[in-house]
Coordinates of C-alpha atoms and ligand atoms in Angstrom, one line a residue:
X1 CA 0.0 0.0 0.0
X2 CA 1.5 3.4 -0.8
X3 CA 2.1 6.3 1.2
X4 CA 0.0 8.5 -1.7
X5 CA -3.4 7.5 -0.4
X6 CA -5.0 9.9 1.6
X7 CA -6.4 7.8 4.6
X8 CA -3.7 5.3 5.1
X9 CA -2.3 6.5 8.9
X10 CA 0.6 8.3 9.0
X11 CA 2.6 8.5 12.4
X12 CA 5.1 11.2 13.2
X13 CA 7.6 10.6 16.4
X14 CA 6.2 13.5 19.4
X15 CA 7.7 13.2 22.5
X16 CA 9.2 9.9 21.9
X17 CA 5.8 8.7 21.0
X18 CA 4.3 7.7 17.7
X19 CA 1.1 9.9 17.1
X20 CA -1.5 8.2 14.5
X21 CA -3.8 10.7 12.6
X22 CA -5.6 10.2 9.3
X23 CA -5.0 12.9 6.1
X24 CA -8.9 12.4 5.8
X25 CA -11.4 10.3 7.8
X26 CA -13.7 8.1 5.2
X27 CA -11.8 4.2 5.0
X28 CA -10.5 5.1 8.6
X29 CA -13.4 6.9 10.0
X30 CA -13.8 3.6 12.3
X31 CA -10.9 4.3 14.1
X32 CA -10.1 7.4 16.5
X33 CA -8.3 10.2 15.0
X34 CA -5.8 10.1 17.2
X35 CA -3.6 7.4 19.3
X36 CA -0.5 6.8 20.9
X37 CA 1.8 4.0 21.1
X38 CA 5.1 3.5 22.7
X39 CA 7.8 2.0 21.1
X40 CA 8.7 -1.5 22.4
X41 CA 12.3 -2.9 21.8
X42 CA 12.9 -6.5 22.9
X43 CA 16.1 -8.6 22.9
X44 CA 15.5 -12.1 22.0
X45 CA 18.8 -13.6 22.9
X46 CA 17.5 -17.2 22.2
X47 CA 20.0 -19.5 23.9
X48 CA 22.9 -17.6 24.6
X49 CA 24.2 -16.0 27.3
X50 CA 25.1 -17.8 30.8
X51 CA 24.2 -16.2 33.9
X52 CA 27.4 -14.5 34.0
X53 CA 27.4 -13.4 30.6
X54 CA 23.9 -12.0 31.4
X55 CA 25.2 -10.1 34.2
X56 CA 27.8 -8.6 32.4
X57 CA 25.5 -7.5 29.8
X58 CA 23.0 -5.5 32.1
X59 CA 26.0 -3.7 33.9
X60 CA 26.8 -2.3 30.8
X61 CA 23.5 -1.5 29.4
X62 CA 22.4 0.1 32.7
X63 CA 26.0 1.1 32.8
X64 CA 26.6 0.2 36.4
X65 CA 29.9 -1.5 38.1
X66 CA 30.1 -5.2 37.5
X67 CA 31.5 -7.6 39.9
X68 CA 31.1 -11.2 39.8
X69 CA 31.4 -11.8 43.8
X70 CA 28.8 -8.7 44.2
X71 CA 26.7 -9.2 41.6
X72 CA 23.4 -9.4 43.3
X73 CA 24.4 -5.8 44.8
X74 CA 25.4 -4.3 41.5
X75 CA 21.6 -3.3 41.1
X76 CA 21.2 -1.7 44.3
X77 CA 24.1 0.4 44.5
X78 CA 23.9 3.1 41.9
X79 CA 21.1 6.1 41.9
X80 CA 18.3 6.1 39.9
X81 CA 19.2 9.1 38.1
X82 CA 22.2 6.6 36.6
X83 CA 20.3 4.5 35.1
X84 CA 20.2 3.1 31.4
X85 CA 22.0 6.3 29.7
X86 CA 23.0 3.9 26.8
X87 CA 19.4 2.9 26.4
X88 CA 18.4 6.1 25.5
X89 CA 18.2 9.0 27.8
X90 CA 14.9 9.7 26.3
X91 CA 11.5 8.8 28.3
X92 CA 9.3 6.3 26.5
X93 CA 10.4 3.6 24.9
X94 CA 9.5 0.1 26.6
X95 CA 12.7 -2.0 26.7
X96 CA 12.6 -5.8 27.1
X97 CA 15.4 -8.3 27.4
X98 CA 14.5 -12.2 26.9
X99 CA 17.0 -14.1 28.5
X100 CA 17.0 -18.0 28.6
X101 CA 15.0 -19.4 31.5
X102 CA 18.3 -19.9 34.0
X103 CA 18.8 -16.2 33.7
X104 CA 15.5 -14.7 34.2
X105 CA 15.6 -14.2 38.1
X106 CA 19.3 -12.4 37.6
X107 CA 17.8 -10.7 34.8
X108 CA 15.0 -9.1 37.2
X109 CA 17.0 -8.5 39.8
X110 CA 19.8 -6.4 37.9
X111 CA 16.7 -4.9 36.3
X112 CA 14.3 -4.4 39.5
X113 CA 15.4 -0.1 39.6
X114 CA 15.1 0.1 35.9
X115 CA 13.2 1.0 33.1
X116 CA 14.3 -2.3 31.5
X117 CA 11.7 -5.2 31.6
X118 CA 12.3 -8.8 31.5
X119 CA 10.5 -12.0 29.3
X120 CA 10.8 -15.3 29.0
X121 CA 10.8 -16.7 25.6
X122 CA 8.2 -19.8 25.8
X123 CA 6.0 -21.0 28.8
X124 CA 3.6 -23.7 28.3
X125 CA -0.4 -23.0 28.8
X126 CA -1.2 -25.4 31.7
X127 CA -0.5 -23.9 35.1
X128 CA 0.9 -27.0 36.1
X129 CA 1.1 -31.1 35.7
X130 CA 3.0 -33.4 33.6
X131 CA 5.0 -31.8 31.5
X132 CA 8.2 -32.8 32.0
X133 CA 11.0 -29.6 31.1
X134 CA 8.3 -27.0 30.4
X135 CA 7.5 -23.9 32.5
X136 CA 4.1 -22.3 33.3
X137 CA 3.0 -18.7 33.3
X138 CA 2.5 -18.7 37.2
X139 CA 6.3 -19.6 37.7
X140 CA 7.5 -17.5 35.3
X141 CA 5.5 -14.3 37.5
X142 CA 7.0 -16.0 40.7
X143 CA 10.4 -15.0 39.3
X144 CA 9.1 -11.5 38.1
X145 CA 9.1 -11.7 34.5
X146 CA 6.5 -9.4 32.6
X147 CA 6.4 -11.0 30.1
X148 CA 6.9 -13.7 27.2
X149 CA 7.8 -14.4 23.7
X150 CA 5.3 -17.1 22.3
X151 CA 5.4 -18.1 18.7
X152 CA 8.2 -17.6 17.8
X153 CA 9.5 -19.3 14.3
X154 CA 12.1 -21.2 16.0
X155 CA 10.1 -22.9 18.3
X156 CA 7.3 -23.4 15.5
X157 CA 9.7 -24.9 13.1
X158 CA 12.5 -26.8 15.6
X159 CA 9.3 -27.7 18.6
X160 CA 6.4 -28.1 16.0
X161 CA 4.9 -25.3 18.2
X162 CA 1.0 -25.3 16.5
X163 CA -1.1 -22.2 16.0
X164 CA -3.6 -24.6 18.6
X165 CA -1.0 -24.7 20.8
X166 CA -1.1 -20.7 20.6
X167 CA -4.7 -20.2 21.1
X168 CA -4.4 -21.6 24.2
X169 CA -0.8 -19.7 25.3
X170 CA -2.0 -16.9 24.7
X171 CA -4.5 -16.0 27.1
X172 CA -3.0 -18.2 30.0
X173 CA -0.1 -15.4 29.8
X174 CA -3.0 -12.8 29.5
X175 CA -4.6 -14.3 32.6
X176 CA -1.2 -14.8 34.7
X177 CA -0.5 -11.1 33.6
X178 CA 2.1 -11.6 31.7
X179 CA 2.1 -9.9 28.6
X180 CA 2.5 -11.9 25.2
X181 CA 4.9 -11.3 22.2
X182 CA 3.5 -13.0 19.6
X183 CA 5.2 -13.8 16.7
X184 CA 4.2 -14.2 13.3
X185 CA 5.6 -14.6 9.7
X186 CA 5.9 -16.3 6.1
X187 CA 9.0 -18.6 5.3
X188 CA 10.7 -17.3 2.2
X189 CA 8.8 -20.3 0.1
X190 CA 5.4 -18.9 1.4
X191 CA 6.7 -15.5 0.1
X192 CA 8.0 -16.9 -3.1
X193 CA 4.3 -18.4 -3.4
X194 CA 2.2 -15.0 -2.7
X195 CA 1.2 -16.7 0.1
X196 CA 1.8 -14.0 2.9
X197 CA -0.9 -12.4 3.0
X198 CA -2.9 -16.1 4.2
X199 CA -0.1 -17.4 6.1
X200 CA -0.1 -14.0 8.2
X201 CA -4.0 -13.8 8.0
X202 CA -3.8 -17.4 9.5
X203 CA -1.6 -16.9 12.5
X204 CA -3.2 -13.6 13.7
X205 CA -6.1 -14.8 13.5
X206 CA -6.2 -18.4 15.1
X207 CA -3.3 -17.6 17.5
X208 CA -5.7 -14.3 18.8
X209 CA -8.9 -17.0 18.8
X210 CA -8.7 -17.2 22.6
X211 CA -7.8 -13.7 23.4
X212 CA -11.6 -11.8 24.1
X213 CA -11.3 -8.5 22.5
X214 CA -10.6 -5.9 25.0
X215 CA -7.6 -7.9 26.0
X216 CA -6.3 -7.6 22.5
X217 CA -4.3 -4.7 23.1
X218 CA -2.1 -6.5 25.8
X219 CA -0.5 -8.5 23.2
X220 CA 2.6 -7.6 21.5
X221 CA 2.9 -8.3 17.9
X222 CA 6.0 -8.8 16.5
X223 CA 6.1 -9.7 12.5
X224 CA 9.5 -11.8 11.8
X225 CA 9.8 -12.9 8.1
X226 CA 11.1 -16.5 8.9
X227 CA 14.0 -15.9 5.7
X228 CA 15.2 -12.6 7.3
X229 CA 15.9 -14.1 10.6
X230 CA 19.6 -15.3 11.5
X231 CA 20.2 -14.2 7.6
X232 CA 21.3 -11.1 7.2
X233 CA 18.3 -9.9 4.8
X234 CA 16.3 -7.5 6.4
X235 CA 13.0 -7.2 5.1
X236 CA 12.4 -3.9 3.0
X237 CA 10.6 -1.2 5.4
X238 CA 8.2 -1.3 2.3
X239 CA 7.6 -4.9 3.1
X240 CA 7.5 -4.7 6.7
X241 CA 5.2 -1.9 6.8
X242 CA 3.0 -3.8 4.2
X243 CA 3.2 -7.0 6.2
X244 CA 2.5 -4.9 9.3
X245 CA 0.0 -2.9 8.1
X246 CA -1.9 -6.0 7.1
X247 CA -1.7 -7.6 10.6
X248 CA -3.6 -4.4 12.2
X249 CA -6.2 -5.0 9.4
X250 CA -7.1 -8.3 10.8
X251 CA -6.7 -7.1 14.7
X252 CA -9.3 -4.0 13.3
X253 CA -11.8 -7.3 12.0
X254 CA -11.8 -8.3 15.7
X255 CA -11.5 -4.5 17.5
X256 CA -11.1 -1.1 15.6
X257 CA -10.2 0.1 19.2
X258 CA -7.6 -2.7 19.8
X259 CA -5.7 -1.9 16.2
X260 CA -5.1 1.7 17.0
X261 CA -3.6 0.6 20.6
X262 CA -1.7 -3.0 19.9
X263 CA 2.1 -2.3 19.2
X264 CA 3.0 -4.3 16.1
X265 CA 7.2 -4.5 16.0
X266 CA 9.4 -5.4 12.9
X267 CA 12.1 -8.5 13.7
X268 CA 14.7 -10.6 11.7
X269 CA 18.6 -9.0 11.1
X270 CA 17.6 -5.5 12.5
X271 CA 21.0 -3.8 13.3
X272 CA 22.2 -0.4 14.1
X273 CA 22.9 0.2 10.5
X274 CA 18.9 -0.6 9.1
X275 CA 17.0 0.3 12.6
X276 CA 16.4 4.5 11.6
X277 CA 15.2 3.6 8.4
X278 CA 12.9 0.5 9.7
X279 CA 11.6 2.2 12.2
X280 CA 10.7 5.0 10.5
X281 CA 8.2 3.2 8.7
X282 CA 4.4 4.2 9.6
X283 CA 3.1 1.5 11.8
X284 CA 6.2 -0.5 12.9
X285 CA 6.3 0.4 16.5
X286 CA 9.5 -1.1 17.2
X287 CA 11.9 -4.4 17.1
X288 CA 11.9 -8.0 18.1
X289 CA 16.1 -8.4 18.2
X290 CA 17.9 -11.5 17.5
X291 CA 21.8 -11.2 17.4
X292 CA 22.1 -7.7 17.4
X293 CA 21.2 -7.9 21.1
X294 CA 23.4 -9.9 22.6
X295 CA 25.9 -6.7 22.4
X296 CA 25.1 -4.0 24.6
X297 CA 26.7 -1.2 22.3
X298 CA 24.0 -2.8 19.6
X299 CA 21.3 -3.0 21.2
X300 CA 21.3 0.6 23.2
X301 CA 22.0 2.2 18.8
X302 CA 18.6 0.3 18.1
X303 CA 17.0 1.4 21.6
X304 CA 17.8 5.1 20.4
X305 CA 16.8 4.6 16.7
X306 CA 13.0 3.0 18.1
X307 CA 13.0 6.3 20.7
Ligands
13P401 P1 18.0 -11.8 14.2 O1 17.9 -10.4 14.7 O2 19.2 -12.5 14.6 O3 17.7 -12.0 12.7 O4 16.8 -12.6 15.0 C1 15.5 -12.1 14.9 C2 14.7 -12.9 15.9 O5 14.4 -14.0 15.7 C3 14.2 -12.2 17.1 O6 13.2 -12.9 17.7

């Protein structure tokens, strides 16, 4: 969709916030003239980083004094007014790390007098019972996580993760109060086929069944072409915004209300180098980060670029 029609929405930054307003009302009239979302930026460090890698990591990102003996003290010791200057000195951007499961409590704890957030990157739906090596939404609030990817391509592809499976994920995260980061996206054969547009259709909209409609907005949407992840190829911002701009179509089908609100972010190979021009796309309200996040320096550039 090009940026020539009149009522596609346009978003400007303001105060570190996207604004949405329509050129002219008619196609759009359903939604509110105006909104406001705040950019999300999430490091999905998949499984890397050991407990000690993690706390050297948030030392330098919160920019504090790391000591391995002291560690659990590191957090405590340094003013509020220190913290996170590398992830953007600026007010309002949400920042997530997404540790593996044996560094989430270190994770909160480094993070407990910060703006920085923690997630989990899977939990399975059941509260509890035999499920030998999973990990339920309950436990994972015990720890202090906020949140949790769920969907991701990875565990789709490598743990046949189902779009069922989802539906059901979903809102047992909701009801925990954890808040979801779904993933979606097309494998480069899909896109090859033109089938994008069904396969995104698909897992919006069957992943969301179970989600009732003014919960909608507590999910995170983050759209990962599965051949631009680990690769290199970024998706076009054309692309992305077109892929993005699509999967706020189908959340309007459900909720015009819950469209304007849900933050939909861009993921696969973002980097320092592509995150200004990505994310100044109309609509992509921030990044899902793969292996540009497992370096501080990295991940604070695409912290600011999202601000
Ligand atoms: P990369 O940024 O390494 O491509 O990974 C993206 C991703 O899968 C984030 O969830």
């Amino acid at each position: 969709m090009s940026r020539r029609f009149s009522t596609r929405p346009r978003f400007q930054h303001h105060e570190n916030r996207r604004i949405l307003s329509f050129a002219s009302g008619s196609a759009q009239s359903h939604l509110h003239a105006m909104s406001q979302r705040t950019p999300y930026v999430a490091a999905n460090w998949k499984m890397h980083k050991t407990i000690e890698e993690t706390e050297r990591f948030l030392a330098d990102l919160l920019q504090r004094r790391w000591s391995r003996t002291r560690a659990r003290d590191v957090g405590s010791e340094d003013s509020a007014a220190s913290l996170l200057p590398r992830v953007g000195a600026k007010e309002g951007v949400e920042v997530v790390v997404c540790p593996p499961y044996p560094s989430l409590k270190t994770a909160v704890e480094l993070c407990a007098q910060s703006r920085v957030r923690v997630a989990a990157q899977n939990m399975h739906e059941e509260e509890s019972g035999a499920f030998t090596g999973e990990v339920s939404a309950p436990m994972l609030l015990e720890l202090g996580v906020d949140a949790v990817v769920l969907g991701h391509s990875e565990r789709r592809t490598h743990f046949c993760e189902t779009d069922e499976a989802l539906a059901r994920k979903l809102p047992a995260a909701l009801e925990a109060g954890l808040e979801p980061i779904l993933c979606v996206g097309e494998t480069e054969a899909e896109r090859d086929a033109d089938a994008t547009e069904g396969v995104l259709l698909r897992q919006v909209t069957e992943d969301l069944t179970g989600v009732a409609d003014p919960n909608l907005a507590r999910v995170v949407i983050a759209y990962e072409p599965v051949w631009a992840i680990g690769t290199g190829r970024t998706a076009s911002p054309e692309q992305a915004r077109e892929a993005i701009e699509l999967i706020r179509r189908t959340v309007a089908g459900r909720s015009a209300d819950a469209a304007e609100e849900i933050r939909i972010l861009y993921g696969g190979s973002v980097k320092p180098a592509n995150a200004v021009e990505l994310m100044a796309e109309p609509g992509i309200d921030g990044a899902l980060v793969g292996g540009a996040s497992l370096d501080p320096g990295d991940f604070s550039a695409i912290v600011e670029a999202c601000g």
